[in-house]
Short mmCIF file of C-alpha atoms and ligand atoms in Angstrom, two decimals:
data_model
loop_
_atom_site.label_atom_id
_atom_site.label_comp_id
_atom_site.label_asym_id
_atom_site.label_seq_id
_atom_site.Cartn_x
_atom_site.Cartn_y
_atom_site.Cartn_z
CA MET A 13 117.89 -77.94 -130.53
CA SER A 14 118.14 -81.21 -130.61
CA LYS A 15 117.70 -83.06 -133.99
CA VAL A 16 115.29 -85.19 -134.94
CA ASN A 17 115.19 -88.63 -136.72
CA LEU A 18 113.62 -88.36 -140.28
CA LYS A 19 113.07 -92.08 -140.71
CA GLY A 20 109.96 -93.47 -140.18
CA ARG A 21 108.58 -90.01 -141.51
CA THR A 22 105.39 -90.32 -143.84
CA LEU A 23 105.78 -88.03 -147.28
CA SER A 24 103.75 -85.36 -145.82
CA GLU A 25 105.57 -85.69 -142.32
CA LEU A 26 108.83 -84.72 -144.56
CA GLU A 27 107.42 -81.92 -146.32
CA GLU A 28 106.25 -80.30 -142.95
CA PHE A 29 109.94 -80.94 -141.49
CA SER A 30 111.38 -78.88 -145.03
CA LEU A 31 108.93 -75.84 -144.72
CA SER A 32 110.08 -75.88 -140.68
CA ILE A 33 113.59 -75.44 -141.72
CA GLY A 34 112.58 -73.29 -143.72
CA GLU A 35 112.90 -75.34 -146.96
CA GLN A 36 110.57 -75.39 -149.94
CA HIS A 37 107.69 -78.02 -149.97
CA TYR A 38 109.22 -80.51 -152.56
CA ARG A 39 112.22 -80.92 -150.53
CA GLY A 40 109.68 -83.32 -148.93
CA LYS A 41 109.67 -85.69 -151.48
CA GLN A 42 113.38 -85.70 -152.13
CA LEU A 43 114.17 -86.54 -148.83
CA PHE A 44 111.49 -89.58 -148.94
CA ASP A 45 112.60 -90.85 -152.01
CA TRP A 46 116.21 -90.98 -150.72
CA LEU A 47 115.42 -92.47 -147.14
CA TYR A 48 113.13 -95.47 -148.68
CA MET A 49 113.80 -95.87 -152.30
CA LYS A 50 117.45 -95.32 -152.18
CA GLU A 51 118.15 -96.22 -148.48
CA ALA A 52 120.52 -93.55 -147.95
CA SER A 53 121.95 -93.90 -144.25
CA THR A 54 123.67 -90.36 -144.11
CA PHE A 55 123.09 -86.98 -145.46
CA GLU A 56 126.18 -86.88 -147.57
CA GLU A 57 124.58 -89.57 -149.69
CA MET A 58 122.11 -87.56 -151.03
CA THR A 59 124.13 -85.88 -153.99
CA THR A 60 120.88 -84.61 -155.81
CA LEU A 61 121.13 -81.88 -152.70
CA SER A 62 123.85 -78.87 -152.68
CA LYS A 63 126.24 -79.77 -150.43
CA PRO A 64 125.06 -76.38 -147.83
CA LEU A 65 121.39 -77.91 -147.86
CA ARG A 66 123.01 -81.35 -146.85
CA GLU A 67 124.66 -79.55 -143.82
CA LYS A 68 121.68 -78.00 -142.89
CA LEU A 69 119.93 -81.17 -143.08
CA ALA A 70 122.31 -82.99 -140.90
CA ALA A 71 122.26 -79.97 -138.75
CA ALA A 72 118.86 -80.19 -137.75
CA ALA A 73 118.35 -84.19 -138.39
CA ARG A 74 119.32 -87.44 -137.97
CA ILE A 75 118.59 -90.65 -139.44
CA ASP A 76 118.62 -93.51 -137.34
CA SER A 77 119.03 -97.20 -137.59
CA ILE A 78 118.92 -100.26 -135.69
CA GLU A 79 121.95 -102.39 -135.35
CA LEU A 80 122.31 -106.35 -136.71
CA VAL A 81 123.67 -108.10 -133.61
CA GLU A 82 123.03 -111.90 -135.26
CA ARG A 83 122.21 -113.59 -138.11
CA GLN A 84 120.99 -117.38 -138.51
CA ALA A 85 119.99 -119.29 -141.43
CA SER A 86 118.03 -122.25 -141.48
CA HIS A 87 120.30 -125.69 -142.90
CA GLU A 88 116.60 -126.94 -143.46
CA ASP A 89 115.33 -124.42 -146.26
CA GLY A 90 117.00 -120.98 -145.92
CA THR A 91 114.94 -119.07 -143.97
CA THR A 92 116.85 -116.47 -141.98
CA LYS A 93 116.35 -114.76 -138.71
CA PHE A 94 117.61 -111.63 -137.90
CA LEU A 95 117.84 -110.05 -134.64
CA PHE A 96 118.46 -106.29 -133.95
CA GLU A 97 119.23 -104.16 -131.25
CA LEU A 98 117.23 -100.93 -131.00
CA SER A 99 118.57 -97.53 -129.68
CA ASP A 100 118.06 -98.11 -125.99
CA GLY A 101 119.43 -101.71 -126.50
CA LYS A 102 115.86 -103.60 -126.54
CA ARG A 103 116.24 -106.14 -128.70
CA ILE A 104 113.79 -107.31 -131.18
CA GLU A 105 113.80 -110.17 -134.61
CA SER A 106 112.71 -110.20 -138.01
CA VAL A 107 112.48 -113.54 -140.58
CA LEU A 108 113.02 -113.51 -144.35
CA ILE A 109 111.06 -116.50 -145.71
CA PRO A 110 111.93 -117.73 -148.75
CA PRO A 111 109.29 -119.06 -151.44
CA ARG A 112 106.80 -121.41 -150.18
CA THR A 113 107.59 -124.73 -150.34
CA ALA A 114 105.15 -127.28 -152.30
CA PHE A 115 103.84 -128.20 -149.06
CA TYR A 116 99.93 -128.67 -149.27
CA SER A 117 99.93 -125.61 -151.35
CA PRO A 118 98.72 -125.60 -154.86
CA GLY A 119 99.65 -123.54 -157.37
CA ALA A 120 103.39 -123.08 -154.76
CA ARG A 121 105.16 -124.25 -157.75
CA ASN A 122 103.87 -121.44 -160.04
CA GLU A 123 106.69 -118.61 -161.07
CA GLU A 124 105.32 -116.02 -158.63
CA GLU A 125 105.14 -118.28 -155.83
CA GLN A 126 108.77 -118.76 -156.43
CA LYS A 127 109.85 -115.34 -156.64
CA ARG A 128 108.37 -114.33 -153.66
CA LEU A 129 110.60 -113.74 -150.37
CA THR A 130 108.74 -112.43 -147.77
CA LEU A 131 109.83 -110.42 -144.33
CA CYS A 132 107.90 -111.25 -141.42
CA VAL A 133 108.39 -108.05 -138.74
CA SER A 134 108.08 -107.48 -135.48
CA THR A 135 105.60 -104.17 -134.27
CA GLN A 136 106.62 -104.35 -130.19
CA VAL A 137 109.43 -105.41 -128.08
CA GLY A 138 107.43 -108.75 -126.58
CA CYS A 139 103.76 -108.73 -126.31
CA ALA A 140 100.73 -107.73 -123.73
CA LEU A 141 98.25 -110.09 -124.98
CA ASP A 142 99.75 -113.46 -123.58
CA CYS A 143 98.49 -115.98 -125.85
CA THR A 144 99.47 -119.33 -124.38
CA PHE A 145 100.95 -120.90 -127.31
CA CYS A 146 103.33 -118.01 -128.25
CA ALA A 147 107.14 -117.29 -127.66
CA THR A 148 106.73 -113.56 -127.54
CA ALA A 149 104.30 -113.77 -124.72
CA SER A 150 107.14 -115.03 -122.33
CA MET A 151 109.04 -111.83 -122.96
CA GLY A 152 105.88 -109.45 -121.35
CA ILE A 153 105.63 -106.29 -123.38
CA LEU A 154 108.34 -103.77 -122.88
CA ARG A 155 107.25 -101.26 -125.55
CA ASN A 156 106.09 -100.44 -128.58
CA LEU A 157 108.30 -100.03 -131.91
CA THR A 158 108.32 -96.66 -133.73
CA THR A 159 107.30 -96.15 -137.71
CA SER A 160 111.21 -95.64 -138.00
CA GLU A 161 111.87 -99.51 -136.24
CA ILE A 162 109.52 -100.79 -137.99
CA VAL A 163 110.17 -99.79 -141.43
CA ASP A 164 113.98 -100.24 -140.75
CA GLN A 165 113.62 -103.62 -140.18
CA LEU A 166 113.14 -103.83 -143.78
CA LEU A 167 115.73 -101.48 -144.88
CA GLN A 168 118.12 -102.79 -143.08
CA VAL A 169 117.41 -107.01 -144.23
CA LYS A 170 116.84 -105.65 -148.11
CA LYS A 171 120.74 -104.26 -147.47
CA LEU A 172 122.54 -107.11 -145.64
CA SER A 173 120.35 -110.21 -147.87
CA GLY A 174 120.89 -107.99 -150.99
CA LYS A 175 117.77 -109.39 -152.10
CA ARG A 176 114.59 -107.47 -153.61
CA ILE A 177 111.81 -108.54 -151.26
CA THR A 178 108.14 -109.09 -152.39
CA ASN A 179 105.68 -109.37 -149.32
CA LEU A 180 105.55 -108.52 -146.12
CA VAL A 181 103.95 -109.76 -143.22
CA TYR A 182 103.12 -108.05 -139.99
CA MET A 183 103.61 -111.33 -137.46
CA GLY A 184 106.77 -110.93 -135.87
CA MET A 185 106.92 -110.13 -132.07
CA GLY A 186 103.82 -108.17 -130.59
CA GLU A 187 100.76 -107.35 -131.74
CA PRO A 188 100.25 -104.51 -134.97
CA MET A 189 96.68 -103.26 -133.47
CA MET A 190 98.08 -102.14 -130.22
CA ASN A 191 100.45 -99.76 -132.18
CA TYR A 192 98.34 -99.18 -134.65
CA ASP A 193 99.57 -95.55 -135.81
CA SER A 194 103.26 -96.78 -135.91
CA VAL A 195 102.40 -99.78 -137.86
CA MET A 196 99.85 -97.73 -140.29
CA ASN A 197 102.57 -95.21 -141.35
CA SER A 198 105.08 -97.66 -141.68
CA THR A 199 102.57 -99.44 -144.73
CA GLU A 200 102.02 -96.19 -145.89
CA ILE A 201 105.79 -95.72 -146.22
CA ILE A 202 106.61 -99.25 -147.51
CA SER A 203 103.76 -99.57 -150.29
CA THR A 204 104.41 -95.97 -151.26
CA GLY A 205 108.28 -95.84 -151.01
CA MET A 206 109.25 -98.95 -150.90
CA SER A 207 108.20 -100.86 -154.15
CA ILE A 208 105.70 -103.78 -152.10
CA ALA A 209 102.38 -103.09 -152.68
CA ALA A 210 99.54 -102.45 -150.32
CA ARG A 211 98.28 -105.81 -151.78
CA ARG A 212 101.71 -107.45 -150.85
CA ILE A 213 101.04 -106.60 -147.05
CA THR A 214 99.37 -108.24 -144.67
CA ILE A 215 98.57 -107.33 -141.00
CA SER A 216 97.90 -110.49 -138.65
CA THR A 217 96.01 -109.23 -135.28
CA ALA A 218 94.86 -111.42 -132.45
CA GLY A 219 91.69 -109.85 -132.77
CA TRP A 220 91.45 -106.18 -131.51
CA VAL A 221 87.92 -105.35 -132.35
CA PRO A 222 88.25 -101.56 -132.70
CA LYS A 223 90.64 -101.58 -134.63
CA ILE A 224 89.69 -103.72 -137.07
CA LYS A 225 87.20 -101.59 -137.53
CA GLN A 226 88.92 -98.52 -137.66
CA LEU A 227 91.17 -100.65 -140.50
CA ALA A 228 88.31 -101.28 -142.76
CA ASP A 229 86.79 -97.37 -142.18
CA GLU A 230 90.22 -95.77 -143.85
CA GLY A 231 89.73 -98.01 -146.62
CA ARG A 232 93.38 -99.22 -146.78
CA LYS A 233 94.34 -101.81 -149.32
CA ILE A 234 96.35 -103.48 -146.93
CA LYS A 235 95.61 -106.94 -146.40
CA LEU A 236 94.07 -108.47 -142.83
CA ALA A 237 94.84 -111.72 -140.95
CA VAL A 238 92.94 -112.97 -137.58
CA SER A 239 94.18 -115.54 -135.22
CA LEU A 240 91.26 -117.07 -134.72
CA HIS A 241 92.87 -120.95 -134.05
CA THR A 242 89.18 -122.11 -132.57
CA LEU A 243 85.42 -121.41 -133.14
CA ASP A 244 84.31 -122.11 -129.35
CA ASP A 245 84.56 -119.44 -127.15
CA THR A 246 84.92 -120.57 -124.00
CA ALA A 247 88.15 -122.68 -125.43
CA ARG A 248 89.43 -119.45 -127.13
CA SER A 249 89.36 -117.34 -123.85
CA ASN A 250 91.07 -120.33 -122.35
CA LEU A 251 93.66 -120.13 -125.32
CA MET A 252 94.15 -116.54 -125.84
CA PRO A 253 92.79 -114.18 -122.98
CA ILE A 254 92.15 -111.72 -125.57
CA ASN A 255 88.98 -113.18 -126.14
CA ARG A 256 87.53 -112.83 -122.82
CA LYS A 257 87.89 -108.83 -123.86
CA PHE A 258 86.47 -109.18 -127.27
CA PRO A 259 84.61 -112.49 -127.54
CA LEU A 260 84.46 -114.76 -130.85
CA SER A 261 80.78 -113.07 -131.36
CA ASP A 262 82.34 -109.31 -131.50
CA LEU A 263 85.44 -110.00 -133.62
CA LEU A 264 83.13 -112.17 -136.56
CA ASP A 265 80.97 -109.42 -136.82
CA VAL A 266 83.65 -106.83 -136.84
CA VAL A 267 85.17 -109.23 -139.91
CA LYS A 268 81.87 -109.42 -141.43
CA TYR A 269 81.75 -105.41 -141.12
CA TYR A 270 85.16 -105.38 -142.73
CA TYR A 271 84.73 -107.53 -145.65
CA GLY A 272 81.58 -105.01 -146.08
CA ARG A 273 83.26 -102.12 -146.00
CA THR A 274 86.63 -103.23 -148.25
CA LYS A 275 85.41 -106.48 -150.41
CA GLN A 276 88.45 -108.27 -149.31
CA ARG A 277 88.70 -111.72 -147.80
CA VAL A 278 90.28 -111.94 -144.13
CA THR A 279 92.62 -114.89 -143.49
CA PHE A 280 92.01 -116.77 -140.61
CA GLU A 281 95.09 -118.11 -139.14
CA TYR A 282 94.91 -121.55 -137.35
CA ILE A 283 96.60 -123.22 -135.44
CA LEU A 284 96.32 -127.17 -135.31
CA PHE A 285 96.40 -128.85 -131.62
CA ASP A 286 96.06 -132.64 -131.87
CA GLY A 287 92.75 -133.20 -130.69
CA TRP A 288 91.94 -129.64 -129.41
CA ASN A 289 90.49 -127.91 -132.68
CA ASP A 290 91.40 -130.34 -135.41
CA ARG A 291 88.12 -132.63 -134.55
CA GLU A 292 85.16 -133.49 -136.92
CA GLU A 293 82.89 -131.08 -134.80
CA ASP A 294 85.72 -127.81 -135.65
CA LEU A 295 85.91 -128.91 -139.53
CA ARG A 296 82.06 -128.69 -139.15
CA GLN A 297 82.40 -124.74 -137.40
CA LEU A 298 84.58 -123.55 -139.99
CA ILE A 299 82.93 -124.68 -142.81
CA LYS A 300 79.88 -123.55 -141.48
CA LEU A 301 81.90 -120.31 -141.05
CA SER A 302 83.01 -120.15 -144.73
CA LYS A 303 79.77 -119.77 -145.57
CA THR A 304 78.61 -116.74 -143.24
CA ILE A 305 81.87 -114.62 -143.91
CA PRO A 306 84.03 -115.19 -147.34
CA CYS A 307 87.21 -116.10 -146.12
CA LYS A 308 90.55 -118.20 -146.58
CA ILE A 309 92.03 -120.33 -143.89
CA ASN A 310 95.75 -119.90 -142.91
CA ILE A 311 96.21 -123.61 -141.58
CA ILE A 312 99.83 -123.12 -139.26
CA PRO A 313 101.70 -126.13 -137.78
CA PHE A 314 102.27 -125.54 -133.97
CA HIS A 315 105.86 -124.95 -133.23
CA SER A 316 106.14 -125.90 -129.67
CA ILE A 317 107.58 -124.21 -127.58
CA LYS A 318 109.26 -124.52 -123.95
CA PHE A 319 106.84 -122.96 -121.82
CA ILE A 320 107.50 -121.34 -118.27
CA HIS A 321 104.81 -123.00 -116.88
CA PRO A 322 104.17 -125.64 -118.40
CA THR A 323 100.35 -126.25 -116.58
CA GLY A 324 97.08 -125.80 -117.38
CA ILE A 325 95.84 -125.15 -121.02
CA SER A 326 99.45 -125.07 -122.75
CA ALA A 327 100.53 -129.04 -121.43
CA LYS A 328 97.52 -129.67 -122.87
CA LEU A 329 98.67 -128.41 -126.57
CA HIS A 330 100.50 -130.74 -129.07
CA PRO A 331 101.24 -130.13 -132.92
CA THR A 332 98.31 -132.63 -134.90
CA PRO A 333 100.15 -135.17 -136.37
CA HIS A 334 100.85 -134.19 -139.68
CA ARG A 335 98.71 -137.17 -141.63
CA ARG A 336 95.92 -135.71 -139.53
CA MET A 337 96.85 -132.47 -140.76
CA GLY A 338 96.46 -133.27 -144.45
CA GLU A 339 93.08 -134.76 -144.02
CA PHE A 340 92.09 -131.68 -142.03
CA VAL A 341 93.21 -129.36 -144.89
CA ARG A 342 91.79 -131.94 -147.84
CA ARG A 343 87.88 -131.56 -145.94
CA LEU A 344 88.15 -128.03 -145.60
CA ARG A 345 88.94 -127.93 -149.85
CA GLU A 346 86.07 -130.76 -150.31
CA ALA A 347 83.86 -127.61 -148.91
CA HIS A 348 85.69 -125.28 -151.39
CA MET A 349 87.43 -123.53 -149.19
CA THR A 350 90.92 -121.44 -150.16
CA VAL A 351 93.30 -123.31 -147.66
CA PHE A 352 96.92 -122.40 -146.75
CA VAL A 353 99.44 -124.53 -145.40
CA ARG A 354 102.05 -122.70 -143.88
CA SER A 355 105.40 -124.30 -143.33
CA SER A 356 107.74 -124.92 -140.93
CA ALA A 357 109.94 -122.82 -142.37
CA GLY A 358 113.09 -121.78 -140.00
CA GLU A 359 111.83 -124.37 -137.21
CA ASP A 360 115.06 -125.78 -136.40
CA ILE A 361 116.37 -122.13 -135.91
CA ASP A 362 113.41 -121.06 -134.28
CA ALA A 363 112.27 -118.26 -136.28
CA ALA A 364 108.67 -120.08 -137.34
CA CYS A 365 105.63 -118.43 -136.50
CA GLY A 366 105.42 -117.42 -133.00
CA GLN A 367 108.63 -118.76 -131.97
CA LEU A 368 110.01 -115.24 -131.74
CA ALA A 369 111.18 -113.96 -128.12
CA VAL A 370 114.67 -112.33 -126.85
CA LYS A 371 115.11 -113.28 -123.65
CA VAL A 372 116.05 -110.51 -121.33
CA GLU A 373 118.60 -112.11 -118.71
CA ARG A 374 118.06 -111.36 -115.21
CA ARG A 375 116.62 -107.76 -116.02
CA GLN A 376 116.04 -106.59 -112.68
CA GLN A 377 119.48 -106.59 -111.57
CA GLN A 378 121.53 -106.27 -114.61
CA PRO A 379 119.63 -103.80 -116.58
CA ARG A 380 122.00 -103.40 -119.11
CA LYS A 381 122.68 -107.32 -119.67
CA MET A 382 120.68 -108.71 -122.55
CA THR A 383 121.34 -111.81 -123.86
CA THR A 384 119.99 -113.17 -127.35
CA VAL A 385 118.44 -116.48 -127.90
CA SER A 386 115.74 -118.36 -129.17
CA THR A 387 112.84 -119.42 -127.33
CA THR A 388 114.44 -122.57 -126.11
CA THR A 389 115.60 -121.59 -123.10
CA HIS A 390 113.50 -118.33 -121.74
CA TYR A 391 112.95 -115.40 -119.60
CA GLN A 392 112.98 -116.93 -116.00
CA PRO A 393 111.97 -114.23 -113.35
CA ALA A 394 115.03 -112.91 -111.50
N1 SAH B 403 99.78 -110.78 -132.84
C1 SAH B 403 99.62 -110.92 -133.94
C2 SAH B 403 100.74 -110.85 -134.53
C3 SAH B 403 101.55 -112.00 -133.93
S1 SAH B 403 101.84 -113.97 -134.16
C4 SAH B 403 98.67 -112.38 -133.89
O1 SAH B 403 98.26 -112.68 -133.24
O2 SAH B 403 98.08 -112.28 -134.99
C5 SAH B 403 101.79 -114.43 -135.77
C6 SAH B 403 101.32 -115.49 -135.81
O3 SAH B 403 101.81 -116.58 -135.29
C7 SAH B 403 99.53 -115.67 -135.12
O4 SAH B 403 98.61 -116.31 -136.12
C8 SAH B 403 99.94 -116.65 -133.80
O5 SAH B 403 98.69 -116.83 -133.59
C9 SAH B 403 100.99 -117.36 -134.51
N2 SAH B 403 101.50 -118.43 -133.27
C10 SAH B 403 102.13 -117.75 -132.31
N3 SAH B 403 102.61 -118.42 -131.45
C11 SAH B 403 102.59 -119.92 -132.69
C12 SAH B 403 103.22 -121.48 -132.29
N4 SAH B 403 103.98 -121.66 -131.29
N5 SAH B 403 103.02 -122.24 -133.33
C13 SAH B 403 102.31 -121.79 -134.61
N6 SAH B 403 101.77 -120.42 -134.68
C14 SAH B 403 102.21 -119.86 -133.87
#
């Protein structure tokens, strides 16, 4: 019988596992605490369990881990990027983001803000959505991460950094809603077993409508962010192909529905592109939106990446200059909107939003040889 991996199993799954090996139900909770709270990586460490039980567990099960390949810290702001290798040799990145800088963010200096340490996790190897501005898109989609691999990003970064992580964002590589079950299981494990409350966990989606509805119906306490970027339907379809499948009208309807069911405000993420979505009419549309859907806005500076095919729309996308960005934010706030501005954390190490991509070198010819990089060099089809 092959051994099963216990990491990534929820409490009820661990209880089921205990029964399946002829142990009592309550052993499931003991395993849950050892795996997630006490961060055991072997059965020998589980010293509250008898030696014969530990041996029995080791014979039936295993505890998988992802492996650190490289760690890079930003000289500018302390953001740290971790590159991990999975058991099949594929690679993903996670980013540890220090407290928000005071940049444009009122309240950024308050005590809670200063203690905030956010981990940004990946949910897929690559991504299928092909957003024109995003580095991960260049990888295509290789596969979904397992619950174990998602939870382990947090376990490993805690261990490697020795720090208390207070917040979690699902904004790394991949589209969380396209790996819904593993993502939700991971949030359940983390919020109940690893001291990060559900309200400190945010899932970000490019707009996968049916799963937003499911999330609303399930009554989970985690927070939702939606990558909006423009309120012009045609422009959004050019920017994000997902908009052809789920157009803005459907997306905004489901966000309204989400608010109706959960009474939680959604955060709209909005990357500012110079002369493209930072004009007067864009401001007007955003302000109008905030009158119909209770929401917050997260303004994101565009982190230029080198595009594989710098043609079409991506050639036209440039960051909005600093001053114009400040003006845009000021105008939104004047209209009583709640606006955050994401700092350019980790830009010098390509660890900023949308800069995560792992280069797969000449995949077809040398399947095992994979080298990492950040986005400055891209996967070139062999
Ligand atoms: N697929 C999900 C989560 C991953 S992307 C989503 O689309 O929301 C996380 C955030 O980074 C999204 O808001 C995305 O729009 C933003 N992002 C992607 N590429 C970026 C870039 N080059 N510069 C700034 N933000 C970027």
